[in-house]
């Protein structure tokens, strides 16, 4: 039962990111898609008890997908953070007499 709750949680988070947060920044579409994949993975693992999708080759594949998503999302976060910091510095310089 717990695996189904995790799957539902990841899918719900993915849908929220895609449909609510994508208006703020398009990178949330990728983040939401990752959570949908994660939810599908948990659901498949719950439905196929004979196959452990978190071990062996399947586990390595999930780790690679997770690592790629984290690298892409971290790079997007750093880029956005630097852009906001540069804008804040410009605004501070304009406010000074």
Short mmCIF file of C-alpha atoms in Angstrom, two decimals:
data_model
loop_
_atom_site.label_atom_id
_atom_site.label_comp_id
_atom_site.label_asym_id
_atom_site.label_seq_id
_atom_site.Cartn_x
_atom_site.Cartn_y
_atom_site.Cartn_z
CA UNK A 1 0.00 0.00 0.00
CA UNK A 2 2.86 2.34 0.84
CA UNK A 3 4.34 2.02 -2.66
CA UNK A 4 1.06 3.16 -4.20
CA UNK A 5 1.03 6.21 -1.92
CA UNK A 6 4.58 7.11 -2.99
CA UNK A 7 3.64 6.68 -6.65
CA UNK A 8 0.59 8.91 -6.19
CA UNK A 9 2.66 11.49 -4.35
CA UNK A 10 5.32 11.70 -7.07
CA UNK A 11 2.70 11.88 -9.81
CA UNK A 12 0.79 14.62 -7.97
CA UNK A 13 3.98 16.64 -7.48
CA UNK A 14 4.82 16.24 -11.16
CA UNK A 15 1.39 17.45 -12.25
CA UNK A 16 1.54 20.46 -9.92
CA UNK A 17 4.96 21.42 -11.25
CA UNK A 18 3.86 21.10 -14.86
CA UNK A 19 0.48 22.78 -14.68
CA UNK A 20 0.98 25.36 -11.91
CA UNK A 21 4.64 26.26 -11.87
CA UNK A 22 5.45 26.09 -15.59
CA UNK A 23 3.99 29.57 -16.03
CA UNK A 24 6.74 30.92 -13.77
CA UNK A 25 9.64 29.15 -15.49
CA UNK A 26 9.72 26.52 -18.25
CA UNK A 27 12.30 24.42 -16.35
CA UNK A 28 9.45 23.24 -14.11
CA UNK A 29 8.15 21.23 -17.06
CA UNK A 30 11.34 19.16 -16.97
CA UNK A 31 11.17 18.88 -13.19
CA UNK A 32 7.53 17.79 -13.39
CA UNK A 33 8.33 15.25 -16.09
CA UNK A 34 11.05 13.80 -13.86
CA UNK A 35 8.58 13.40 -11.00
CA UNK A 36 6.08 11.75 -13.36
CA UNK A 37 8.78 9.28 -14.41
CA UNK A 38 9.60 8.66 -10.75
CA UNK A 39 5.92 8.09 -9.95
CA UNK A 40 5.61 5.69 -12.86
CA UNK A 41 8.72 3.87 -11.66
CA UNK A 42 7.26 3.43 -8.16
CA UNK A 43 3.94 2.29 -9.60
CA UNK A 44 5.61 -0.21 -11.93
CA UNK A 45 7.66 -1.51 -9.01
CA UNK A 46 4.48 -1.98 -6.96
CA UNK A 47 2.64 -3.71 -9.81
CA UNK A 48 5.56 -6.01 -10.72
CA UNK A 49 6.74 -7.47 -7.40
CA UNK A 50 8.82 -10.14 -9.17
CA UNK A 51 11.03 -7.44 -10.72
CA UNK A 52 12.85 -5.13 -8.30
CA UNK A 53 13.13 -1.91 -10.30
CA UNK A 54 15.36 -0.33 -7.65
CA UNK A 55 18.10 -2.97 -7.90
CA UNK A 56 20.42 -4.23 -10.58
CA UNK A 57 20.36 -2.73 -14.05
CA UNK A 58 17.00 -1.05 -13.49
CA UNK A 59 18.33 0.64 -10.35
CA UNK A 60 21.37 1.89 -12.24
CA UNK A 61 19.10 3.26 -14.98
CA UNK A 62 17.02 5.14 -12.38
CA UNK A 63 20.17 6.56 -10.81
CA UNK A 64 21.38 7.76 -14.22
CA UNK A 65 18.02 9.38 -14.97
CA UNK A 66 18.00 11.02 -11.54
CA UNK A 67 21.59 12.25 -11.93
CA UNK A 68 20.88 13.74 -15.35
CA UNK A 69 17.75 15.48 -14.07
CA UNK A 70 19.62 16.87 -11.08
CA UNK A 71 22.47 18.19 -13.23
CA UNK A 72 20.11 19.89 -15.67
CA UNK A 73 17.91 21.35 -12.94
CA UNK A 74 20.92 22.54 -10.91
CA UNK A 75 22.41 24.26 -13.96
CA UNK A 76 19.06 25.97 -14.66
CA UNK A 77 18.79 27.07 -11.01
CA UNK A 78 22.32 28.52 -10.99
CA UNK A 79 21.67 30.35 -14.27
CA UNK A 80 18.42 31.83 -12.93
CA UNK A 81 20.04 32.74 -9.59
CA UNK A 82 22.88 34.57 -11.33
CA UNK A 83 20.43 36.41 -13.57
CA UNK A 84 18.35 37.54 -10.56
CA UNK A 85 21.51 38.57 -8.67
CA UNK A 86 22.72 40.66 -11.62
CA UNK A 87 19.30 42.32 -11.88
CA UNK A 88 19.31 43.07 -8.14
CA UNK A 89 22.79 44.62 -8.37
CA UNK A 90 21.71 46.79 -11.30
CA UNK A 91 18.64 47.94 -9.38
CA UNK A 92 20.80 48.78 -6.34
CA UNK A 93 23.22 50.78 -8.49
CA UNK A 94 20.36 52.71 -10.07
CA UNK A 95 18.90 53.57 -6.65
CA UNK A 96 22.16 55.05 -5.38
CA UNK A 97 22.59 58.83 -5.72
#
